[in-house]
Amino acid sequence: MAEAFAADIARSLLGKLDELEGPRCKADFEKCLTEFKHLRSLELMDDCELIPERIGALKHLRYLHLGGNSKLKRLPNSIFRLQNLQALLLGRGLEELPKDVRYMISLRFLLLVTKQRRLPEGGIGCLECLQSLFIGDCENLEYLCEDLQGLKSLRNLTIISCKSLISLPRSMKYLAALEFLCIIDCEKLDLMTMEEEYEEEITPLPLQTVIFASLPATLALPKQILQGSADSLQKLTISECPNIRELPECVGNLNKLQMLVIEKSPSLSKRCTGEDWPKIAHIPKIDIYELDSDEETSN
């Protein structure tokens, strides 16, 4: 489901392109790569174990979808010569994304599925044109790369079902173009790991939508991220975060916030309908789903 969602986003970014779904025979596939030199969109959905080095000759390729290939463990070196590629969607079998991804200078959308424990510096963080980064179903991933501040054009960051993810880099608060942040189903993640222990000056962020869901290890919301978005954040959703017990004081300063949704977070729901109500009373639309009473409180 996550993969299909990511593919839809990538296609919407690039618009309509000429497409070719890869043939089922390896020999036919290599022949196709020779004959269709001006191909702009390619989907390989049949559990390829190897991709021919010849793919690096497709200089006009804009969209490459490898999502259905659970047996594909490594990418050919030539693939990083695709300097016009704008969308790359990777599959579940990939053992690692090499640093050479930094040479894909036109990349705007990346769906990353990897078996790595840590994303290395000098790779993804060098993609200055990247607008959407979708990280999903990375069962081994514990740490992202620390140089995310290099993603100067990143507007959408989505992290879903990374069961081993422990922390987020503090460089996230320097994503100067980030508008949409979604983190779902990361059972070991503590959002406070992205916070500086001592922060004298809050970095402004253009975030408009923030979604935190199914994060049982998180004890508190990242106030530096929220406070940095005080003049832009319009929607905040908190779902299935049972150990978050209160909203930070800075929520009262979110001047543009139009909608707050809290669901399946009983301690937070109770607090927000009681002593923390003054923090959120200024928000035009408030939906609080109270799990214990099976009722919804709306404003």
mmCIF file of C-alpha atoms in Angstrom:
data_model
loop_
_atom_site.group_PDB
_atom_site.id
_atom_site.type_symbol
_atom_site.label_atom_id
_atom_site.label_comp_id
_atom_site.label_asym_id
_atom_site.label_seq_id
_atom_site.Cartn_x
_atom_site.Cartn_y
_atom_site.Cartn_z
ATOM 1 C CA MET A 1 0.000 0.000 0.000
ATOM 2 C CA ALA A 2 2.786 2.412 0.935
ATOM 3 C CA GLU A 3 4.589 1.631 -2.304
ATOM 4 C CA ALA A 4 1.491 2.314 -4.426
ATOM 5 C CA PHE A 5 0.916 5.589 -2.578
ATOM 6 C CA ALA A 6 4.509 6.640 -3.232
ATOM 7 C CA ALA A 7 4.236 5.747 -6.923
ATOM 8 C CA ASP A 8 1.125 7.913 -7.265
ATOM 9 C CA ILE A 9 2.955 10.864 -5.715
ATOM 10 C CA ALA A 10 5.930 10.396 -8.038
ATOM 11 C CA ARG A 11 3.722 10.275 -11.135
ATOM 12 C CA SER A 12 1.850 13.390 -10.053
ATOM 13 C CA LEU A 13 5.159 15.238 -9.732
ATOM 14 C CA LEU A 14 6.350 14.281 -13.202
ATOM 15 C CA GLY A 15 3.119 14.305 -15.170
ATOM 16 C CA LYS A 16 2.413 11.949 -18.061
ATOM 17 C CA LEU A 17 5.425 10.178 -19.586
ATOM 18 C CA ASP A 18 5.883 7.514 -22.230
ATOM 19 C CA GLU A 19 5.922 4.186 -20.401
ATOM 20 C CA LEU A 20 7.350 0.712 -20.845
ATOM 21 C CA GLU A 21 6.723 -2.182 -18.494
ATOM 22 C CA GLY A 22 9.759 -4.432 -18.544
ATOM 23 C CA PRO A 23 9.430 -7.791 -20.353
ATOM 24 C CA ARG A 24 9.564 -11.042 -18.388
ATOM 25 C CA CYS A 25 12.538 -12.471 -20.256
ATOM 26 C CA LYS A 26 16.003 -11.123 -19.440
ATOM 27 C CA ALA A 27 17.135 -11.434 -23.062
ATOM 28 C CA ASP A 28 14.103 -9.454 -24.227
ATOM 29 C CA PHE A 29 14.767 -6.864 -21.562
ATOM 30 C CA GLU A 30 18.333 -6.259 -22.721
ATOM 31 C CA LYS A 31 17.034 -6.005 -26.279
ATOM 32 C CA CYS A 32 14.475 -3.417 -25.161
ATOM 33 C CA LEU A 33 17.174 -1.341 -23.526
ATOM 34 C CA THR A 34 19.025 -1.307 -26.842
ATOM 35 C CA GLU A 35 16.002 -0.432 -28.980
ATOM 36 C CA PHE A 36 14.250 2.115 -26.766
ATOM 37 C CA LYS A 37 17.063 4.595 -26.285
ATOM 38 C CA HIS A 38 14.687 7.529 -25.762
ATOM 39 C CA LEU A 39 12.581 5.802 -23.109
ATOM 40 C CA ARG A 40 11.405 8.172 -20.383
ATOM 41 C CA SER A 41 9.486 5.865 -18.015
ATOM 42 C CA LEU A 42 10.321 2.279 -17.049
ATOM 43 C CA GLU A 43 8.660 -0.081 -14.561
ATOM 44 C CA LEU A 44 10.261 -3.425 -13.677
ATOM 45 C CA MET A 45 7.742 -5.412 -11.663
ATOM 46 C CA ASP A 46 8.660 -9.085 -12.139
ATOM 47 C CA ASP A 47 11.279 -9.970 -9.520
ATOM 48 C CA CYS A 48 14.379 -9.262 -11.573
ATOM 49 C CA GLU A 49 17.529 -10.478 -9.834
ATOM 50 C CA LEU A 50 19.863 -8.356 -11.941
ATOM 51 C CA ILE A 51 19.498 -5.198 -13.961
ATOM 52 C CA PRO A 52 21.814 -4.976 -16.984
ATOM 53 C CA GLU A 53 24.527 -2.324 -16.902
ATOM 54 C CA ARG A 54 23.097 -1.169 -20.215
ATOM 55 C CA ILE A 55 20.372 0.675 -18.317
ATOM 56 C CA GLY A 56 22.882 3.472 -17.767
ATOM 57 C CA ALA A 57 22.614 4.314 -21.478
ATOM 58 C CA LEU A 58 18.974 5.444 -21.134
ATOM 59 C CA LYS A 59 19.934 9.100 -20.948
ATOM 60 C CA HIS A 60 16.346 10.320 -21.383
ATOM 61 C CA LEU A 61 14.882 8.221 -18.547
ATOM 62 C CA ARG A 62 12.867 10.305 -16.063
ATOM 63 C CA TYR A 63 10.949 7.674 -14.040
ATOM 64 C CA LEU A 64 12.263 4.289 -12.858
ATOM 65 C CA HIS A 65 10.090 1.994 -10.729
ATOM 66 C CA LEU A 66 11.807 -1.104 -9.302
ATOM 67 C CA GLY A 67 9.300 -1.610 -6.505
ATOM 68 C CA GLY A 68 8.127 -5.131 -7.330
ATOM 69 C CA ASN A 69 11.581 -6.687 -7.347
ATOM 70 C CA SER A 70 12.114 -8.356 -3.979
ATOM 71 C CA LYS A 71 15.026 -10.402 -5.392
ATOM 72 C CA LEU A 72 16.984 -7.384 -6.583
ATOM 73 C CA LYS A 73 19.743 -6.998 -3.972
ATOM 74 C CA ARG A 74 22.004 -4.436 -5.624
ATOM 75 C CA LEU A 75 21.832 -1.737 -8.261
ATOM 76 C CA PRO A 76 24.170 -1.696 -11.261
ATOM 77 C CA ASN A 77 26.859 0.985 -11.073
ATOM 78 C CA SER A 78 25.716 2.403 -14.393
ATOM 79 C CA ILE A 79 22.336 3.398 -12.961
ATOM 80 C CA PHE A 80 23.936 6.360 -11.222
ATOM 81 C CA ARG A 81 24.830 7.834 -14.616
ATOM 82 C CA LEU A 82 21.137 8.583 -15.190
ATOM 83 C CA GLN A 83 21.535 12.285 -14.529
ATOM 84 C CA ASN A 84 18.129 13.162 -16.004
ATOM 85 C CA LEU A 85 16.259 10.715 -13.762
ATOM 86 C CA GLN A 86 13.672 12.536 -11.667
ATOM 87 C CA ALA A 87 11.913 9.683 -9.821
ATOM 88 C CA LEU A 88 13.444 6.483 -8.442
ATOM 89 C CA LEU A 89 11.340 3.890 -6.606
ATOM 90 C CA LEU A 90 13.284 1.012 -5.062
ATOM 91 C CA GLY A 91 12.139 -2.459 -3.992
ATOM 92 C CA ARG A 92 12.196 -4.513 -0.795
ATOM 93 C CA GLY A 93 15.165 -6.704 -1.696
ATOM 94 C CA LEU A 94 17.735 -3.927 -1.920
ATOM 95 C CA GLU A 95 20.548 -4.458 0.583
ATOM 96 C CA GLU A 96 21.904 -0.928 0.400
ATOM 97 C CA LEU A 97 21.641 2.330 -1.474
ATOM 98 C CA PRO A 98 25.203 3.271 -2.498
ATOM 99 C CA LYS A 99 26.581 6.759 -1.903
ATOM 100 C CA ASP A 100 26.761 7.142 -5.677
ATOM 101 C CA VAL A 101 23.088 8.124 -5.594
ATOM 102 C CA ARG A 102 24.495 11.642 -5.108
ATOM 103 C CA TYR A 103 25.299 11.727 -8.831
ATOM 104 C CA MET A 104 21.585 11.616 -9.708
ATOM 105 C CA ILE A 105 21.529 15.390 -9.686
ATOM 106 C CA SER A 106 18.020 15.769 -11.176
ATOM 107 C CA LEU A 107 16.270 13.413 -8.745
ATOM 108 C CA ARG A 108 13.081 14.933 -7.355
ATOM 109 C CA PHE A 109 11.403 11.867 -5.840
ATOM 110 C CA LEU A 110 12.968 8.907 -4.019
ATOM 111 C CA LEU A 111 11.201 5.901 -2.522
ATOM 112 C CA LEU A 112 13.784 4.145 -0.384
ATOM 113 C CA VAL A 113 13.485 0.577 0.865
ATOM 114 C CA THR A 114 16.765 -0.815 2.190
ATOM 115 C CA LYS A 115 18.204 -3.432 4.537
ATOM 116 C CA GLN A 116 20.856 -1.022 5.857
ATOM 117 C CA ARG A 117 21.091 -0.219 9.565
ATOM 118 C CA ARG A 118 22.295 3.319 8.898
ATOM 119 C CA LEU A 119 22.114 5.624 5.896
ATOM 120 C CA PRO A 120 25.623 6.949 5.197
ATOM 121 C CA GLU A 121 26.568 10.604 4.861
ATOM 122 C CA GLY A 122 27.532 11.855 1.410
ATOM 123 C CA GLY A 123 24.694 10.057 -0.382
ATOM 124 C CA ILE A 124 21.043 11.113 -0.136
ATOM 125 C CA GLY A 125 22.024 14.296 1.683
ATOM 126 C CA CYS A 126 23.694 15.609 -1.482
ATOM 127 C CA LEU A 127 20.495 15.568 -3.589
ATOM 128 C CA GLU A 128 19.796 19.299 -3.728
ATOM 129 C CA CYS A 129 16.864 18.941 -6.177
ATOM 130 C CA LEU A 130 15.032 16.240 -4.184
ATOM 131 C CA GLN A 131 11.486 17.352 -3.338
ATOM 132 C CA SER A 132 9.961 14.165 -1.877
ATOM 133 C CA LEU A 133 11.687 11.492 0.202
ATOM 134 C CA PHE A 134 9.616 8.438 1.083
ATOM 135 C CA ILE A 135 11.302 5.921 3.422
ATOM 136 C CA GLY A 136 9.215 2.810 4.031
ATOM 137 C CA ASP A 137 9.362 -0.793 5.239
ATOM 138 C CA CYS A 138 13.046 -0.610 6.227
ATOM 139 C CA GLU A 139 13.027 -3.263 8.947
ATOM 140 C CA ASN A 140 16.722 -2.916 9.868
ATOM 141 C CA LEU A 141 17.074 0.850 9.627
ATOM 142 C CA GLU A 142 18.070 2.416 12.961
ATOM 143 C CA TYR A 143 19.509 5.782 11.897
ATOM 144 C CA LEU A 144 19.104 8.191 9.001
ATOM 145 C CA CYS A 145 22.065 10.104 7.612
ATOM 146 C CA GLU A 146 23.142 13.190 9.566
ATOM 147 C CA ASP A 147 23.528 15.482 6.542
ATOM 148 C CA LEU A 148 19.844 15.974 5.705
ATOM 149 C CA GLN A 149 20.335 19.751 5.730
ATOM 150 C CA GLY A 150 21.755 19.327 2.211
ATOM 151 C CA LEU A 151 18.240 18.567 0.928
ATOM 152 C CA LYS A 152 17.567 22.200 0.119
ATOM 153 C CA SER A 153 14.466 21.541 -2.014
ATOM 154 C CA LEU A 154 12.818 18.848 0.133
ATOM 155 C CA ARG A 155 9.130 19.591 0.669
ATOM 156 C CA ASN A 156 7.771 16.163 1.631
ATOM 157 C CA LEU A 157 9.349 13.726 4.104
ATOM 158 C CA THR A 158 7.430 10.534 4.855
ATOM 159 C CA ILE A 159 8.735 7.707 7.051
ATOM 160 C CA ILE A 160 6.509 4.627 7.395
ATOM 161 C CA SER A 161 6.935 1.205 9.019
ATOM 162 C CA CYS A 162 10.593 1.411 9.996
ATOM 163 C CA LYS A 163 10.308 -0.868 13.015
ATOM 164 C CA SER A 164 13.933 -0.529 14.172
ATOM 165 C CA LEU A 165 14.306 3.231 13.729
ATOM 166 C CA ILE A 166 15.653 4.627 16.998
ATOM 167 C CA SER A 167 16.317 8.287 16.309
ATOM 168 C CA LEU A 168 16.058 11.110 13.804
ATOM 169 C CA PRO A 169 18.943 13.443 12.927
ATOM 170 C CA ARG A 170 18.998 16.907 14.462
ATOM 171 C CA SER A 171 19.714 18.272 10.994
ATOM 172 C CA MET A 172 16.001 17.807 10.212
ATOM 173 C CA LYS A 173 15.227 21.211 11.643
ATOM 174 C CA TYR A 174 17.368 22.766 8.898
ATOM 175 C CA LEU A 175 15.180 21.458 6.064
ATOM 176 C CA ALA A 176 14.376 24.956 4.883
ATOM 177 C CA ALA A 177 11.740 23.957 2.284
ATOM 178 C CA LEU A 178 9.929 21.204 4.236
ATOM 179 C CA GLU A 179 6.129 21.558 4.127
ATOM 180 C CA PHE A 180 4.873 18.034 4.897
ATOM 181 C CA LEU A 181 6.219 15.714 7.616
ATOM 182 C CA CYS A 182 4.656 12.301 8.189
ATOM 183 C CA ILE A 183 6.058 9.655 10.550
ATOM 184 C CA ILE A 184 3.978 6.501 11.046
ATOM 185 C CA ASP A 185 4.462 3.066 12.600
ATOM 186 C CA CYS A 186 7.992 3.342 13.982
ATOM 187 C CA GLU A 187 7.663 1.498 17.270
ATOM 188 C CA LYS A 188 11.136 2.259 18.689
ATOM 189 C CA LEU A 189 11.384 5.884 17.604
ATOM 190 C CA ASP A 190 11.593 8.702 20.119
ATOM 191 C CA LEU A 191 10.812 11.989 18.363
ATOM 192 C CA MET A 192 12.774 13.928 20.961
ATOM 193 C CA THR A 193 16.039 12.616 19.488
ATOM 194 C CA MET A 194 15.825 15.340 16.837
ATOM 195 C CA GLU A 195 15.880 18.062 19.496
ATOM 196 C CA GLU A 196 18.977 19.966 20.591
ATOM 197 C CA GLU A 197 19.570 19.804 24.340
ATOM 198 C CA TYR A 198 20.209 23.549 24.432
ATOM 199 C CA GLU A 199 18.619 25.602 21.673
ATOM 200 C CA GLU A 200 19.182 29.335 21.941
ATOM 201 C CA GLU A 201 17.619 30.255 18.603
ATOM 202 C CA ILE A 202 14.696 28.475 16.944
ATOM 203 C CA THR A 203 15.171 27.768 13.233
ATOM 204 C CA PRO A 204 12.111 28.807 11.144
ATOM 205 C CA LEU A 205 10.448 26.012 9.158
ATOM 206 C CA PRO A 206 7.708 26.249 6.490
ATOM 207 C CA LEU A 207 5.889 23.105 7.705
ATOM 208 C CA GLN A 208 2.167 23.104 6.895
ATOM 209 C CA THR A 209 1.140 19.537 7.790
ATOM 210 C CA VAL A 210 2.582 17.265 10.488
ATOM 211 C CA ILE A 211 1.396 13.701 11.154
ATOM 212 C CA PHE A 212 2.728 11.561 14.001
ATOM 213 C CA ALA A 213 1.071 8.137 14.313
ATOM 214 C CA SER A 214 1.781 4.753 15.909
ATOM 215 C CA LEU A 215 4.845 5.920 17.838
ATOM 216 C CA PRO A 216 4.586 4.110 21.200
ATOM 217 C CA ALA A 217 8.169 4.939 22.289
ATOM 218 C CA THR A 218 7.678 8.689 21.938
ATOM 219 C CA LEU A 219 7.104 10.458 25.248
ATOM 220 C CA ALA A 220 6.812 14.059 24.012
ATOM 221 C CA LEU A 221 6.365 16.098 20.854
ATOM 222 C CA PRO A 222 9.421 17.849 19.341
ATOM 223 C CA LYS A 223 8.773 21.405 20.469
ATOM 224 C CA GLN A 224 11.642 22.939 18.471
ATOM 225 C CA ILE A 225 10.121 21.630 15.232
ATOM 226 C CA LEU A 226 6.654 22.869 16.190
ATOM 227 C CA GLN A 227 7.864 26.231 17.443
ATOM 228 C CA GLY A 228 9.884 26.733 14.272
ATOM 229 C CA SER A 229 6.657 26.247 12.290
ATOM 230 C CA ALA A 230 4.586 28.690 14.345
ATOM 231 C CA ASP A 231 3.820 30.919 11.356
ATOM 232 C CA SER A 232 3.080 28.141 8.837
ATOM 233 C CA LEU A 233 1.686 24.958 10.451
ATOM 234 C CA GLN A 234 -1.961 24.432 9.485
ATOM 235 C CA LYS A 235 -2.719 20.821 10.451
ATOM 236 C CA LEU A 236 -1.335 18.673 13.280
ATOM 237 C CA THR A 237 -2.371 15.030 13.708
ATOM 238 C CA ILE A 238 -1.348 12.832 16.649
ATOM 239 C CA SER A 239 -2.611 9.253 16.537
ATOM 240 C CA GLU A 240 -1.789 6.130 18.544
ATOM 241 C CA CYS A 241 0.887 7.784 20.649
ATOM 242 C CA PRO A 242 -0.139 6.408 24.060
ATOM 243 C CA ASN A 243 2.845 7.757 25.994
ATOM 244 C CA ILE A 244 2.521 11.393 24.964
ATOM 245 C CA ARG A 245 0.813 12.921 27.978
ATOM 246 C CA GLU A 246 0.686 16.627 27.178
ATOM 247 C CA LEU A 247 1.171 19.214 24.466
ATOM 248 C CA PRO A 248 4.166 21.562 24.716
ATOM 249 C CA GLU A 249 3.481 25.177 25.644
ATOM 250 C CA CYS A 250 4.492 26.319 22.153
ATOM 251 C CA VAL A 251 1.254 24.863 20.716
ATOM 252 C CA GLY A 252 -0.426 27.987 22.015
ATOM 253 C CA ASN A 253 1.814 30.015 19.668
ATOM 254 C CA LEU A 254 0.911 28.136 16.473
ATOM 255 C CA ASN A 255 -0.786 31.135 14.879
ATOM 256 C CA LYS A 256 -1.773 29.485 11.583
ATOM 257 C CA LEU A 257 -2.988 26.148 12.963
ATOM 258 C CA GLN A 258 -6.439 25.412 11.543
ATOM 259 C CA MET A 259 -6.922 21.787 12.568
ATOM 260 C CA LEU A 260 -5.778 19.575 15.441
ATOM 261 C CA VAL A 261 -6.575 15.853 15.449
ATOM 262 C CA ILE A 262 -5.850 13.631 18.454
ATOM 263 C CA GLU A 263 -6.946 9.998 18.408
ATOM 264 C CA LYS A 264 -6.136 6.745 20.196
ATOM 265 C CA SER A 265 -3.853 8.627 22.588
ATOM 266 C CA PRO A 266 -5.860 8.420 25.825
ATOM 267 C CA SER A 267 -3.576 10.381 28.163
ATOM 268 C CA LEU A 268 -3.219 13.242 25.698
ATOM 269 C CA SER A 269 -6.929 13.255 24.864
ATOM 270 C CA LYS A 270 -7.851 13.514 28.531
ATOM 271 C CA ARG A 271 -5.387 16.321 29.145
ATOM 272 C CA CYS A 272 -6.511 18.311 26.085
ATOM 273 C CA THR A 273 -10.153 18.183 27.140
ATOM 274 C CA GLY A 274 -9.147 19.327 30.616
ATOM 275 C CA GLU A 275 -6.253 21.381 31.926
ATOM 276 C CA ASP A 276 -4.529 21.810 28.535
ATOM 277 C CA TRP A 277 -7.635 23.152 26.810
ATOM 278 C CA PRO A 278 -6.406 26.794 27.021
ATOM 279 C CA LYS A 279 -3.394 25.822 24.872
ATOM 280 C CA ILE A 280 -5.617 24.729 21.981
ATOM 281 C CA ALA A 281 -8.791 26.787 22.386
ATOM 282 C CA HIS A 282 -7.673 29.180 19.617
ATOM 283 C CA ILE A 283 -7.648 26.420 16.963
ATOM 284 C CA PRO A 284 -10.733 26.621 14.676
ATOM 285 C CA LYS A 285 -11.153 22.854 14.162
ATOM 286 C CA ILE A 286 -10.354 20.360 16.931
ATOM 287 C CA ASP A 287 -11.138 16.639 16.764
ATOM 288 C CA ILE A 288 -10.285 14.610 19.858
ATOM 289 C CA TYR A 289 -11.207 10.951 19.872
ATOM 290 C CA GLU A 290 -11.425 9.690 23.436
ATOM 291 C CA LEU A 291 -10.660 5.973 23.401
ATOM 292 C CA ASP A 292 -11.992 5.172 26.858
ATOM 293 C CA SER A 293 -15.398 6.693 26.308
ATOM 294 C CA ASP A 294 -15.601 5.788 22.610
ATOM 295 C CA GLU A 295 -16.636 9.373 21.909
ATOM 296 C CA GLU A 296 -15.323 12.195 19.808
ATOM 297 C CA THR A 297 -14.920 15.733 21.068
ATOM 298 C CA SER A 298 -15.084 18.385 18.349
ATOM 299 C CA ASN A 299 -14.781 22.133 18.352
#
